[in-house]
Structure formats: C-alpha cells, structure tokens
Amino acid sequence: MMTDTSADITTTGTDWRAWQESWDRQQEWYMPDREDRFSIMLDMVEALVGTAPRVLDLACGTGTITARLLARLPEATSTGVDLDPALLAIARGTFEGDERVSFVTADLKDPDWTARLPHGSYDAVLTATALHWLHSEPLAALYGSVAGLVRDGGVFMSADHMIDDTTPRINAAERAQRHARMDQAKQADALDWAEWWQLAAQDPVLAGPTARRFEIYGEHADGDMPSAAWHARVLREKGFAEARPVWCSPSDTLLLALK
C-alpha cells in the first residue's frame, strides 16, 4: 500500500504516464545518455545485492529510478523520498496501487529526515541528478545519514554532475559541444527545464503543487558540484568501505559506494 506522511493524492484522471514521459524527454535534453546511467546502476544493484532488493529512491522526483528498478527487478521494493510536491504528485499518481512502492515527504537537509522512512535499513540507496543541488557541507552530512541506512554489504549510488576542476580546457570543450547539441535539439521543439515547469503550472492538477514547489525551492540553483574523487573520499570517511566511479560520460559520473 502506498503510504506517506501527507494527504493522499486523489485519483483525478490525469495521465500520469504522459507526465512521466514528458519529464524523461526534458531530462534527456540535458543528458542524452541518461538511460545508460540507469542501466549500469541496476546492473550493479543486481550484482551486489541481488534481484529482490529493498531500495531507497533518494530525492526520487517523479520516481524515475523506481520505474526502471521495478521493470528490471520486479521483486524489488522501493521507498521514494523527496520534498517536491509537484514531482511527488506525479510519482504517487504513476504508482498508485503498487504495493511494492511507498513515498515519503521529507527535507534531506533536515537532520531527522530518516525518522520518516518506513524502514531502518536498505539494501541500496539510489539517486540521480539531484544531489548537485546541495553544497558540500550539507551533502557530507547527508552522506553520513545514508551510511547509517545502508546495511553492511549494501550499496549507495549517485549519478550526477561531478566536476573535475583540474581539467578546465577539457571541461570547457565538453560544455561547448554539449550546449551546441542542446541548441540543435531545441530547434526540434525539445522542452527545457523552465518550459516544462510552465506547462506543469498550467495543469489543473499540478498547478497547486507546482506553486508550492517554487515556494520551497525558488528557481533552479546548483550547489558546489565537487569532483568524483571528493564524493568517494567523503563517502569512505562517512562509513563506506569502498567507493569509486563505475560509469562516466564527459559531464556525468555514476559513483558507487559499498558498505
């Protein structure tokens, strides 16, 4: 049964799958190799914790990871946690009636956010394109909380922007090429972040949650985006035995930490 600390989303006839697909297309405009990250992430989940894991989908958004997890490993269960009321509305609507899935509203910067979860430990904690919103100090604190949730032998994986400041010319060339390709896709009517949210604000069901979302977060703002080496070092300091990238593109990294 889907559970949450807030009021349930009432069935409205809204096409939640269409909103999921729209979110995916918008994200792929920024990250055309997004699905590659998810594929490797689930490869490593299966390799390290098996085919029926208990998963925490951290900063879950619309439930993107959960959807791919359950399609790949139907015996898995997932707890999605986020603070964004609009994206959580889409997630709850998408997975309504799926007993394998629950959602929790919580602020990851709240020291007590783990107390809201239905389980005290997880086989895997997974997140993607979310933690770059945090600056280094609160991110390090979050990694300490995550280390306390992952069981011995379990894994944490984060797929995100991890910038290596020691390679400025490489970074600049990659960014220029990526943005040129994004401009080409934009000419083919790809939606960007701001345009997607404008559509959500016009939807009768999502308008209210979208307004609350911008009251909470304001406009999009990035955190520090430290290097993969920083993430690996801090995760080891917080209690993980091993940590390293298991996939990367010129702009993104999938980092895995093993408890």
Short mmCIF file of C-alpha atoms in Angstrom, two decimals:
data_model
loop_
_atom_site.label_atom_id
_atom_site.label_comp_id
_atom_site.label_asym_id
_atom_site.label_seq_id
_atom_site.Cartn_x
_atom_site.Cartn_y
_atom_site.Cartn_z
CA MET A 1 0.00 0.00 0.00
CA MET A 2 1.31 3.47 -0.81
CA THR A 3 1.94 5.47 2.35
CA ASP A 4 3.02 9.00 3.13
CA THR A 5 3.05 11.50 5.94
CA SER A 6 0.96 13.93 3.87
CA ALA A 7 -2.53 13.64 2.41
CA ASP A 8 -3.05 11.08 -0.32
CA ILE A 9 -3.28 12.22 -3.92
CA THR A 10 -6.82 11.60 -5.11
CA THR A 11 -7.28 9.87 -8.44
CA THR A 12 -8.09 12.61 -10.93
CA GLY A 13 -7.98 11.01 -14.36
CA THR A 14 -4.69 12.81 -15.03
CA ASP A 15 -2.42 10.96 -17.46
CA TRP A 16 0.48 10.42 -15.08
CA ARG A 17 2.38 8.26 -17.56
CA ALA A 18 2.32 11.12 -20.04
CA TRP A 19 3.78 13.43 -17.40
CA GLN A 20 6.45 10.82 -16.65
CA GLU A 21 7.38 10.62 -20.31
CA SER A 22 7.39 14.38 -20.63
CA TRP A 23 9.78 14.63 -17.66
CA ASP A 24 12.04 11.99 -19.21
CA ARG A 25 12.21 13.85 -22.52
CA GLN A 26 13.02 17.12 -20.77
CA GLN A 27 15.80 15.49 -18.74
CA GLU A 28 17.20 13.75 -21.83
CA TRP A 29 17.61 17.14 -23.48
CA TYR A 30 20.26 17.83 -20.85
CA MET A 31 21.57 14.23 -20.62
CA PRO A 32 21.13 12.19 -23.81
CA ASP A 33 22.98 9.25 -22.20
CA ARG A 34 20.68 9.28 -19.15
CA GLU A 35 19.39 5.74 -19.72
CA ASP A 36 22.94 4.39 -19.89
CA ARG A 37 23.46 5.57 -16.32
CA PHE A 38 20.32 3.83 -15.12
CA SER A 39 21.25 0.60 -16.89
CA ILE A 40 24.67 0.43 -15.22
CA MET A 41 23.14 1.45 -11.88
CA LEU A 42 20.74 -1.50 -11.99
CA ASP A 43 23.48 -3.83 -13.22
CA MET A 44 25.41 -3.03 -10.04
CA VAL A 45 22.33 -3.34 -7.82
CA GLU A 46 21.75 -6.84 -9.16
CA ALA A 47 25.43 -7.77 -8.92
CA LEU A 48 25.89 -6.60 -5.33
CA VAL A 49 22.52 -7.01 -3.56
CA GLY A 50 20.53 -9.41 -5.74
CA THR A 51 17.23 -9.40 -7.60
CA ALA A 52 14.83 -8.56 -4.74
CA PRO A 53 16.40 -5.55 -3.01
CA ARG A 54 14.80 -3.09 -0.65
CA VAL A 55 15.66 0.25 -2.26
CA LEU A 56 15.54 3.84 -1.11
CA ASP A 57 14.98 6.14 -4.10
CA LEU A 58 16.65 9.25 -2.68
CA ALA A 59 15.36 12.61 -3.96
CA CYS A 60 13.10 10.47 -6.11
CA GLY A 61 11.34 13.18 -8.13
CA THR A 62 8.77 11.52 -10.38
CA GLY A 63 10.03 8.04 -9.45
CA THR A 64 12.30 7.65 -12.45
CA ILE A 65 14.68 5.21 -10.74
CA THR A 66 11.81 3.28 -9.14
CA ALA A 67 10.14 2.76 -12.52
CA ARG A 68 13.31 1.31 -14.05
CA LEU A 69 14.08 -0.71 -10.93
CA LEU A 70 10.71 -2.48 -10.94
CA ALA A 71 10.78 -3.07 -14.70
CA ARG A 72 14.19 -4.69 -14.35
CA LEU A 73 13.73 -6.37 -10.93
CA PRO A 74 10.01 -6.93 -10.31
CA GLU A 75 10.61 -8.49 -6.87
CA ALA A 76 12.24 -5.29 -5.60
CA THR A 77 10.53 -2.80 -3.30
CA SER A 78 11.10 0.94 -3.25
CA THR A 79 10.67 3.85 -0.86
CA GLY A 80 10.78 7.19 -2.64
CA VAL A 81 11.67 10.26 -0.59
CA ASP A 82 11.51 13.86 -1.80
CA LEU A 83 10.26 17.30 -0.82
CA ASP A 84 8.99 18.50 -4.21
CA PRO A 85 5.15 18.36 -4.08
CA ALA A 86 4.69 18.50 -7.86
CA LEU A 87 7.12 15.74 -8.75
CA LEU A 88 5.81 13.64 -5.86
CA ALA A 89 2.27 14.09 -7.18
CA ILE A 90 3.38 12.58 -10.48
CA ALA A 91 5.20 9.78 -8.68
CA ARG A 92 2.23 8.90 -6.48
CA GLY A 93 -0.16 9.02 -9.41
CA THR A 94 2.10 6.79 -11.51
CA PHE A 95 2.49 4.09 -8.87
CA GLU A 96 -0.97 4.26 -7.31
CA GLY A 97 -1.99 0.78 -6.15
CA ASP A 98 1.50 -0.76 -6.47
CA GLU A 99 2.18 -2.35 -3.09
CA ARG A 100 5.90 -2.51 -3.82
CA VAL A 101 6.17 1.29 -3.67
CA SER A 102 5.76 3.89 -0.92
CA PHE A 103 6.55 7.59 -0.84
CA VAL A 104 7.63 9.90 1.97
CA THR A 105 7.77 13.68 2.01
CA ALA A 106 10.95 14.84 3.74
CA ASP A 107 13.61 17.53 3.51
CA LEU A 108 17.03 15.88 3.10
CA LYS A 109 18.62 18.85 4.86
CA ASP A 110 16.56 18.07 7.98
CA PRO A 111 18.82 16.06 10.35
CA ASP A 112 15.84 13.86 11.30
CA TRP A 113 14.61 13.04 7.78
CA THR A 114 15.44 9.33 8.16
CA ALA A 115 12.90 9.03 11.00
CA ARG A 116 10.11 9.42 8.43
CA LEU A 117 11.16 6.32 6.48
CA PRO A 118 9.23 3.05 6.85
CA HIS A 119 12.45 1.00 7.21
CA GLY A 120 15.60 1.49 9.23
CA SER A 121 17.89 -0.09 6.66
CA TYR A 122 18.08 -0.62 2.91
CA ASP A 123 19.97 -2.89 0.54
CA ALA A 124 20.53 0.01 -1.85
CA VAL A 125 20.13 3.78 -1.77
CA LEU A 126 19.97 5.22 -5.28
CA THR A 127 19.81 8.78 -6.59
CA ALA A 128 20.30 10.60 -9.89
CA THR A 129 20.66 14.23 -10.95
CA ALA A 130 19.57 15.50 -7.55
CA LEU A 131 22.38 15.98 -5.05
CA HIS A 132 24.14 18.68 -7.07
CA TRP A 133 21.51 20.97 -5.55
CA LEU A 134 23.34 20.66 -2.21
CA HIS A 135 26.51 22.45 -1.15
CA SER A 136 29.42 20.40 0.15
CA GLU A 137 28.76 20.70 3.88
CA PRO A 138 25.09 19.57 3.85
CA LEU A 139 25.97 16.93 1.26
CA ALA A 140 28.64 15.46 3.53
CA ALA A 141 26.11 15.40 6.37
CA LEU A 142 23.61 13.65 4.09
CA TYR A 143 26.23 11.03 3.23
CA GLY A 144 26.55 10.31 6.94
CA SER A 145 22.81 9.71 7.17
CA VAL A 146 22.87 7.49 4.08
CA ALA A 147 25.72 5.43 5.52
CA GLY A 148 23.55 4.77 8.56
CA LEU A 149 20.71 3.49 6.34
CA VAL A 150 22.68 1.15 4.07
CA ARG A 151 23.13 -2.34 5.52
CA ASP A 152 26.54 -4.00 5.63
CA GLY A 153 27.21 -5.25 2.12
CA GLY A 154 24.67 -2.78 0.70
CA VAL A 155 25.31 -0.01 -1.79
CA PHE A 156 24.82 3.69 -2.37
CA MET A 157 24.90 5.04 -5.91
CA SER A 158 24.68 8.60 -7.16
CA ALA A 159 24.57 9.56 -10.84
CA ASP A 160 25.20 13.28 -11.13
CA HIS A 161 27.30 16.18 -12.35
CA MET A 162 30.73 15.83 -10.74
CA ILE A 163 33.12 18.49 -12.00
CA ASP A 164 36.90 17.98 -12.01
CA ASP A 165 38.37 21.47 -11.68
CA THR A 166 41.84 20.21 -12.60
CA THR A 167 40.81 19.87 -16.28
CA PRO A 168 39.44 23.31 -17.26
CA ARG A 169 40.13 23.07 -21.00
CA ILE A 170 38.55 19.64 -21.25
CA ASN A 171 35.56 20.90 -19.26
CA ALA A 172 35.13 23.94 -21.49
CA ALA A 173 35.32 21.93 -24.71
CA GLU A 174 32.82 19.36 -23.46
CA ARG A 175 30.43 22.04 -22.28
CA ALA A 176 30.59 23.90 -25.61
CA GLN A 177 29.87 20.74 -27.60
CA ARG A 178 27.06 19.66 -25.27
CA HIS A 179 25.36 23.05 -25.44
CA ALA A 180 25.67 23.14 -29.24
CA ARG A 181 23.85 19.81 -29.40
CA MET A 182 21.23 21.07 -26.96
CA ASP A 183 20.66 24.09 -29.19
CA GLN A 184 20.08 21.78 -32.16
CA ALA A 185 17.58 19.72 -30.16
CA LYS A 186 15.85 22.91 -29.03
CA GLN A 187 15.20 23.79 -32.64
CA ALA A 188 13.33 20.47 -32.86
CA ASP A 189 10.99 21.65 -30.07
CA ALA A 190 12.67 19.98 -27.10
CA LEU A 191 11.37 21.32 -23.78
CA ASP A 192 13.84 22.79 -21.34
CA TRP A 193 13.52 22.93 -17.53
CA ALA A 194 11.72 26.27 -17.38
CA GLU A 195 9.29 25.40 -20.18
CA TRP A 196 8.40 22.08 -18.56
CA TRP A 197 7.55 23.82 -15.30
CA GLN A 198 5.45 26.38 -17.17
CA LEU A 199 3.36 23.52 -18.54
CA ALA A 200 3.04 21.96 -15.10
CA ALA A 201 1.84 25.28 -13.70
CA GLN A 202 -0.95 25.34 -16.30
CA ASP A 203 -2.20 21.83 -15.48
CA PRO A 204 -5.32 21.89 -13.27
CA VAL A 205 -4.00 19.11 -11.01
CA LEU A 206 -0.33 20.12 -10.88
CA ALA A 207 -0.80 23.89 -10.67
CA GLY A 208 -1.14 23.93 -6.87
CA PRO A 209 1.76 21.55 -6.15
CA THR A 210 3.91 23.44 -8.66
CA ALA A 211 3.25 26.75 -6.91
CA ARG A 212 4.18 25.15 -3.57
CA ARG A 213 7.30 23.70 -5.16
CA PHE A 214 8.59 27.14 -6.14
CA GLU A 215 7.75 28.47 -2.69
CA ILE A 216 10.04 25.79 -1.27
CA TYR A 217 12.91 25.87 -3.76
CA GLY A 218 12.68 29.09 -5.72
CA GLU A 219 14.30 28.98 -9.14
CA HIS A 220 16.79 26.27 -10.11
CA ALA A 221 20.13 26.73 -8.31
CA ASP A 222 23.11 24.40 -8.29
CA GLY A 223 25.28 23.50 -5.32
CA ASP A 224 29.03 23.04 -5.39
CA MET A 225 29.27 20.01 -7.75
CA PRO A 226 32.61 18.68 -6.41
CA SER A 227 34.66 16.04 -8.20
CA ALA A 228 34.05 12.29 -8.12
CA ALA A 229 37.21 11.97 -6.03
CA TRP A 230 35.68 14.26 -3.39
CA HIS A 231 32.47 12.21 -3.29
CA ALA A 232 34.41 8.93 -2.97
CA ARG A 233 36.62 10.31 -0.19
CA VAL A 234 33.72 11.70 1.84
CA LEU A 235 31.68 8.52 1.45
CA ARG A 236 34.60 6.47 2.81
CA GLU A 237 35.00 8.93 5.68
CA LYS A 238 31.30 8.52 6.50
CA GLY A 239 31.47 4.73 6.79
CA PHE A 240 31.58 3.09 3.37
CA ALA A 241 34.36 0.56 2.79
CA GLU A 242 34.83 1.17 -0.93
CA ALA A 243 33.81 3.96 -3.31
CA ARG A 244 34.60 4.70 -6.94
CA PRO A 245 33.02 5.64 -10.27
CA VAL A 246 31.52 2.72 -12.21
CA TRP A 247 30.42 4.76 -15.23
CA CYS A 248 31.08 8.21 -16.57
CA SER A 249 30.41 10.43 -19.55
CA PRO A 250 32.27 13.66 -20.29
CA SER A 251 29.89 15.54 -17.97
CA ASP A 252 28.36 12.97 -15.59
CA THR A 253 29.53 10.24 -13.22
CA LEU A 254 27.85 7.25 -11.60
CA LEU A 255 29.62 6.74 -8.29
CA LEU A 256 29.15 3.55 -6.26
CA ALA A 257 29.90 3.16 -2.56
CA LEU A 258 29.87 -0.28 -0.88
CA LYS A 259 29.19 -0.56 2.86
#
